[in-house]
Amino acid sequence: MEIINRRKRMMSLARKLRREENRTIGLVATMGALHEGHLSLIHEARAICDVVVVSIFVNPAQFGPNEDFESYPRDLTADAATLAEYNVDYVFAPTVEEIYPRGFSTYVLVEGLSDALEGASRPGHFRGVATVVAILLNAVRPNFAFFGQKDAQQSIIIKQMVRDLAFDTEIVVLPIVREQSGLAMSSRNAYLDAEQRQAATVLNRALTQARSAYDEGEHNSGRLIDLVRSSIEAQPLARVDYVSINDAATLKKLDKLDERPALLSLAVFFGKTRLIDNIVLGAAKKEDAAGANA
Ligand code: AMP
């Protein structure tokens, strides 16, 4: 396994692998502090690609001024050891200056989709995400790039960007990996103390209750949202940012659920830590698994 810090080195290597050696490249883009959610993406990349590249980059452009860019967990040594065990070929771990050199001034904005949900709570977040993913796709030239349903809106936005800007990459979205307790794996779970971690299991329980109500015929968004909210609000350590039901493809708010898949998503604070989670309601069996344990 080679650790690459330079964008130029990454680009020349990718050119050689893809053009000269005709090997398929899979990219898993991460911010490090790796957990089993990331590893599930790497596992799939390993299964379908000849060469697996994992990027580790805590992207300043996607953090707001009062967010956790400085304190975000970073441990490249531990991450590299994990990735070597998983037979990853290359780790692309550039510095901030390498990605955003002096004079950098071009940003990617996926209009519309970036305004809802996470975008409403975190202005500018998806501009930062789309920009860095565009740079990573250009540097790594992957045939496939793997993203998690955990960040459902991000996956939708990346797919739209790839379509609109004609990137030669297929986006693969994989199910949410959860702890035994139901808590969705996240690097930010490291911020939680024991009590908050226990309290945060309410999120998956609330989503699961909504799925049961939906399966029993409750297709009114307002009532499903109320159900989720009231479960979460019964937990004193939780402070709801939003609970929302949106079309799973267009992210338009839905009042009533019909046969189209609907994304039930939420963001909730436990102390200063903001966690997100979601399930898809009304999806065909395969997509439905995106919200289930994996
Ligand atoms: P991050 O390092 O948080 O930026 O995440 C990198 C990638 O891993 C993104 O595509 C995430 O959606 C995905 N990911 C993060 N947590 C999970 C999880 N619990 N299950 C599946 N994928 C995840």
PDB file of N, CA and C and ligand atoms in Angstrom, residues 28-32 34-38 40-41 62 72 146-151 154-155 174-178 184-187, ligand 1:
ATOM      1  N   VAL A  28     -12.960   5.349  -2.607  1.00  0.00           N
ATOM      2  CA  VAL A  28     -13.777   5.577  -1.412  1.00  0.00           C
ATOM      3  C   VAL A  28     -13.263   6.869  -0.788  1.00  0.00           C
ATOM      4  N   ALA A  29     -14.079   7.900  -0.822  1.00  0.00           N
ATOM      5  CA  ALA A  29     -13.668   9.210  -0.298  1.00  0.00           C
ATOM      6  C   ALA A  29     -14.105   9.309   1.162  1.00  0.00           C
ATOM      7  N   THR A  30     -13.156   9.605   2.049  1.00  0.00           N
ATOM      8  CA  THR A  30     -13.495   9.698   3.475  1.00  0.00           C
ATOM      9  C   THR A  30     -12.803  10.916   4.105  1.00  0.00           C
ATOM     10  N   MET A  31     -13.230  11.195   5.334  1.00  0.00           N
ATOM     11  CA  MET A  31     -12.525  12.196   6.130  1.00  0.00           C
ATOM     12  C   MET A  31     -11.721  11.502   7.231  1.00  0.00           C
ATOM     13  N   GLY A  32     -11.509  10.194   7.091  1.00  0.00           N
ATOM     14  CA  GLY A  32     -10.693   9.457   8.057  1.00  0.00           C
ATOM     15  C   GLY A  32     -11.460   9.116   9.320  1.00  0.00           C
ATOM     16  N   LEU A  34     -11.597   6.126  10.573  1.00  0.00           N
ATOM     17  CA  LEU A  34     -12.346   5.081   9.869  1.00  0.00           C
ATOM     18  C   LEU A  34     -13.099   4.154  10.823  1.00  0.00           C
ATOM     19  N   HIS A  35     -14.277   3.740  10.387  1.00  0.00           N
ATOM     20  CA  HIS A  35     -15.096   2.797  11.153  1.00  0.00           C
ATOM     21  C   HIS A  35     -15.720   1.816  10.160  1.00  0.00           C
ATOM     22  N   GLU A  36     -16.579   0.944  10.665  1.00  0.00           N
ATOM     23  CA  GLU A  36     -17.105  -0.119   9.803  1.00  0.00           C
ATOM     24  C   GLU A  36     -17.987   0.387   8.670  1.00  0.00           C
ATOM     25  N   GLY A  37     -18.543   1.569   8.825  1.00  0.00           N
ATOM     26  CA  GLY A  37     -19.293   2.159   7.710  1.00  0.00           C
ATOM     27  C   GLY A  37     -18.376   2.371   6.519  1.00  0.00           C
ATOM     28  N   HIS A  38     -17.216   2.994   6.784  1.00  0.00           N
ATOM     29  CA  HIS A  38     -16.237   3.183   5.708  1.00  0.00           C
ATOM     30  C   HIS A  38     -15.783   1.830   5.149  1.00  0.00           C
ATOM     31  N   SER A  40     -17.255  -0.948   4.942  1.00  0.00           N
ATOM     32  CA  SER A  40     -18.221  -1.621   4.053  1.00  0.00           C
ATOM     33  C   SER A  40     -18.083  -1.098   2.623  1.00  0.00           C
ATOM     34  N   LEU A  41     -17.776   0.185   2.484  1.00  0.00           N
ATOM     35  CA  LEU A  41     -17.576   0.753   1.143  1.00  0.00           C
ATOM     36  C   LEU A  41     -16.300   0.181   0.518  1.00  0.00           C
ATOM     37  N   GLN A  62     -16.236  22.258   3.570  1.00  0.00           N
ATOM     38  CA  GLN A  62     -17.587  21.781   3.874  1.00  0.00           C
ATOM     39  C   GLN A  62     -17.984  21.995   5.324  1.00  0.00           C
ATOM     40  N   TYR A  72     -12.244  17.840  14.508  1.00  0.00           N
ATOM     41  CA  TYR A  72     -12.628  16.591  13.842  1.00  0.00           C
ATOM     42  C   TYR A  72     -11.530  15.539  14.071  1.00  0.00           C
ATOM     43  N   PHE A 146     -17.641   5.070  -4.305  1.00  0.00           N
ATOM     44  CA  PHE A 146     -18.567   4.447  -3.355  1.00  0.00           C
ATOM     45  C   PHE A 146     -18.930   5.443  -2.260  1.00  0.00           C
ATOM     46  N   PHE A 147     -20.231   5.595  -2.039  1.00  0.00           N
ATOM     47  CA  PHE A 147     -20.717   6.522  -1.016  1.00  0.00           C
ATOM     48  C   PHE A 147     -21.746   5.812  -0.145  1.00  0.00           C
ATOM     49  N   GLY A 148     -21.966   6.361   1.048  1.00  0.00           N
ATOM     50  CA  GLY A 148     -22.875   5.724   2.005  1.00  0.00           C
ATOM     51  C   GLY A 148     -24.247   6.385   2.015  1.00  0.00           C
ATOM     52  N   GLN A 149     -25.269   5.557   2.167  1.00  0.00           N
ATOM     53  CA  GLN A 149     -26.637   6.049   2.331  1.00  0.00           C
ATOM     54  C   GLN A 149     -26.772   6.838   3.634  1.00  0.00           C
ATOM     55  N   LYS A 150     -25.819   6.656   4.552  1.00  0.00           N
ATOM     56  CA  LYS A 150     -25.801   7.438   5.797  1.00  0.00           C
ATOM     57  C   LYS A 150     -25.928   8.928   5.473  1.00  0.00           C
ATOM     58  N   ASP A 151     -25.190   9.368   4.432  1.00  0.00           N
ATOM     59  CA  ASP A 151     -25.266  10.761   3.973  1.00  0.00           C
ATOM     60  C   ASP A 151     -26.109  10.769   2.692  1.00  0.00           C
ATOM     61  N   GLN A 154     -26.072  13.784   0.387  1.00  0.00           N
ATOM     62  CA  GLN A 154     -24.762  13.899  -0.263  1.00  0.00           C
ATOM     63  C   GLN A 154     -24.685  12.958  -1.473  1.00  0.00           C
ATOM     64  N   SER A 155     -25.154  11.730  -1.301  1.00  0.00           N
ATOM     65  CA  SER A 155     -25.101  10.758  -2.396  1.00  0.00           C
ATOM     66  C   SER A 155     -25.938  11.241  -3.584  1.00  0.00           C
ATOM     67  N   LEU A 174     -24.192   2.630  -0.861  1.00  0.00           N
ATOM     68  CA  LEU A 174     -24.318   1.411  -0.044  1.00  0.00           C
ATOM     69  C   LEU A 174     -25.026   1.699   1.283  1.00  0.00           C
ATOM     70  N   PRO A 175     -25.658   0.645   1.847  1.00  0.00           N
ATOM     71  CA  PRO A 175     -26.506   0.819   3.046  1.00  0.00           C
ATOM     72  C   PRO A 175     -25.781   1.359   4.275  1.00  0.00           C
ATOM     73  N   ILE A 176     -26.570   1.871   5.191  1.00  0.00           N
ATOM     74  CA  ILE A 176     -26.035   2.381   6.462  1.00  0.00           C
ATOM     75  C   ILE A 176     -25.577   1.205   7.333  1.00  0.00           C
ATOM     76  N   VAL A 177     -24.374   1.310   7.851  1.00  0.00           N
ATOM     77  CA  VAL A 177     -23.888   0.314   8.810  1.00  0.00           C
ATOM     78  C   VAL A 177     -24.143   0.853  10.215  1.00  0.00           C
ATOM     79  N   ARG A 178     -24.730   0.016  11.046  1.00  0.00           N
ATOM     80  CA  ARG A 178     -25.099   0.426  12.403  1.00  0.00           C
ATOM     81  C   ARG A 178     -24.366  -0.398  13.453  1.00  0.00           C
ATOM     82  N   ALA A 184     -26.230   4.590  14.067  1.00  0.00           N
ATOM     83  CA  ALA A 184     -25.499   4.593  12.797  1.00  0.00           C
ATOM     84  C   ALA A 184     -24.034   4.926  13.069  1.00  0.00           C
ATOM     85  N   MET A 185     -23.138   4.155  12.476  1.00  0.00           N
ATOM     86  CA  MET A 185     -21.706   4.427  12.668  1.00  0.00           C
ATOM     87  C   MET A 185     -21.365   5.800  12.114  1.00  0.00           C
ATOM     88  N   SER A 186     -20.524   6.526  12.836  1.00  0.00           N
ATOM     89  CA  SER A 186     -20.105   7.846  12.394  1.00  0.00           C
ATOM     90  C   SER A 186     -18.824   8.217  13.124  1.00  0.00           C
ATOM     91  N   SER A 187     -17.930   8.898  12.428  1.00  0.00           N
ATOM     92  CA  SER A 187     -16.709   9.358  13.096  1.00  0.00           C
ATOM     93  C   SER A 187     -17.074  10.288  14.249  1.00  0.00           C
TER      94      SER A 187
HETATM   95  P1  AMP B   1     -17.062  10.567   6.079  1.00  0.00           P
HETATM   96  O1  AMP B   1     -15.694  10.089   6.426  1.00  0.00           O
HETATM   97  O2  AMP B   1     -17.957  10.736   7.251  1.00  0.00           O
HETATM   98  O3  AMP B   1     -17.038  11.756   5.140  1.00  0.00           O
HETATM   99  O4  AMP B   1     -17.733   9.389   5.243  1.00  0.00           O
HETATM  100  C1  AMP B   1     -17.123   8.873   4.093  1.00  0.00           C
HETATM  101  C2  AMP B   1     -18.105   7.968   3.386  1.00  0.00           C
HETATM  102  O5  AMP B   1     -18.507   6.909   4.260  1.00  0.00           O
HETATM  103  C3  AMP B   1     -19.385   8.694   2.950  1.00  0.00           C
HETATM  104  O6  AMP B   1     -19.781   8.224   1.680  1.00  0.00           O
HETATM  105  C4  AMP B   1     -20.359   8.273   4.015  1.00  0.00           C
HETATM  106  O7  AMP B   1     -21.709   8.289   3.589  1.00  0.00           O
HETATM  107  C5  AMP B   1     -19.910   6.853   4.306  1.00  0.00           C
HETATM  108  N1  AMP B   1     -20.368   6.450   5.629  1.00  0.00           N
HETATM  109  C6  AMP B   1     -20.187   7.114   6.800  1.00  0.00           C
HETATM  110  N2  AMP B   1     -20.806   6.472   7.802  1.00  0.00           N
HETATM  111  C7  AMP B   1     -21.402   5.383   7.255  1.00  0.00           C
HETATM  112  C8  AMP B   1     -22.208   4.311   7.775  1.00  0.00           C
HETATM  113  N3  AMP B   1     -22.521   4.235   9.051  1.00  0.00           N
HETATM  114  N4  AMP B   1     -22.646   3.377   6.903  1.00  0.00           N
HETATM  115  C9  AMP B   1     -22.334   3.443   5.597  1.00  0.00           C
HETATM  116  N5  AMP B   1     -21.575   4.416   5.050  1.00  0.00           N
HETATM  117  C10 AMP B   1     -21.125   5.368   5.863  1.00  0.00           C
END
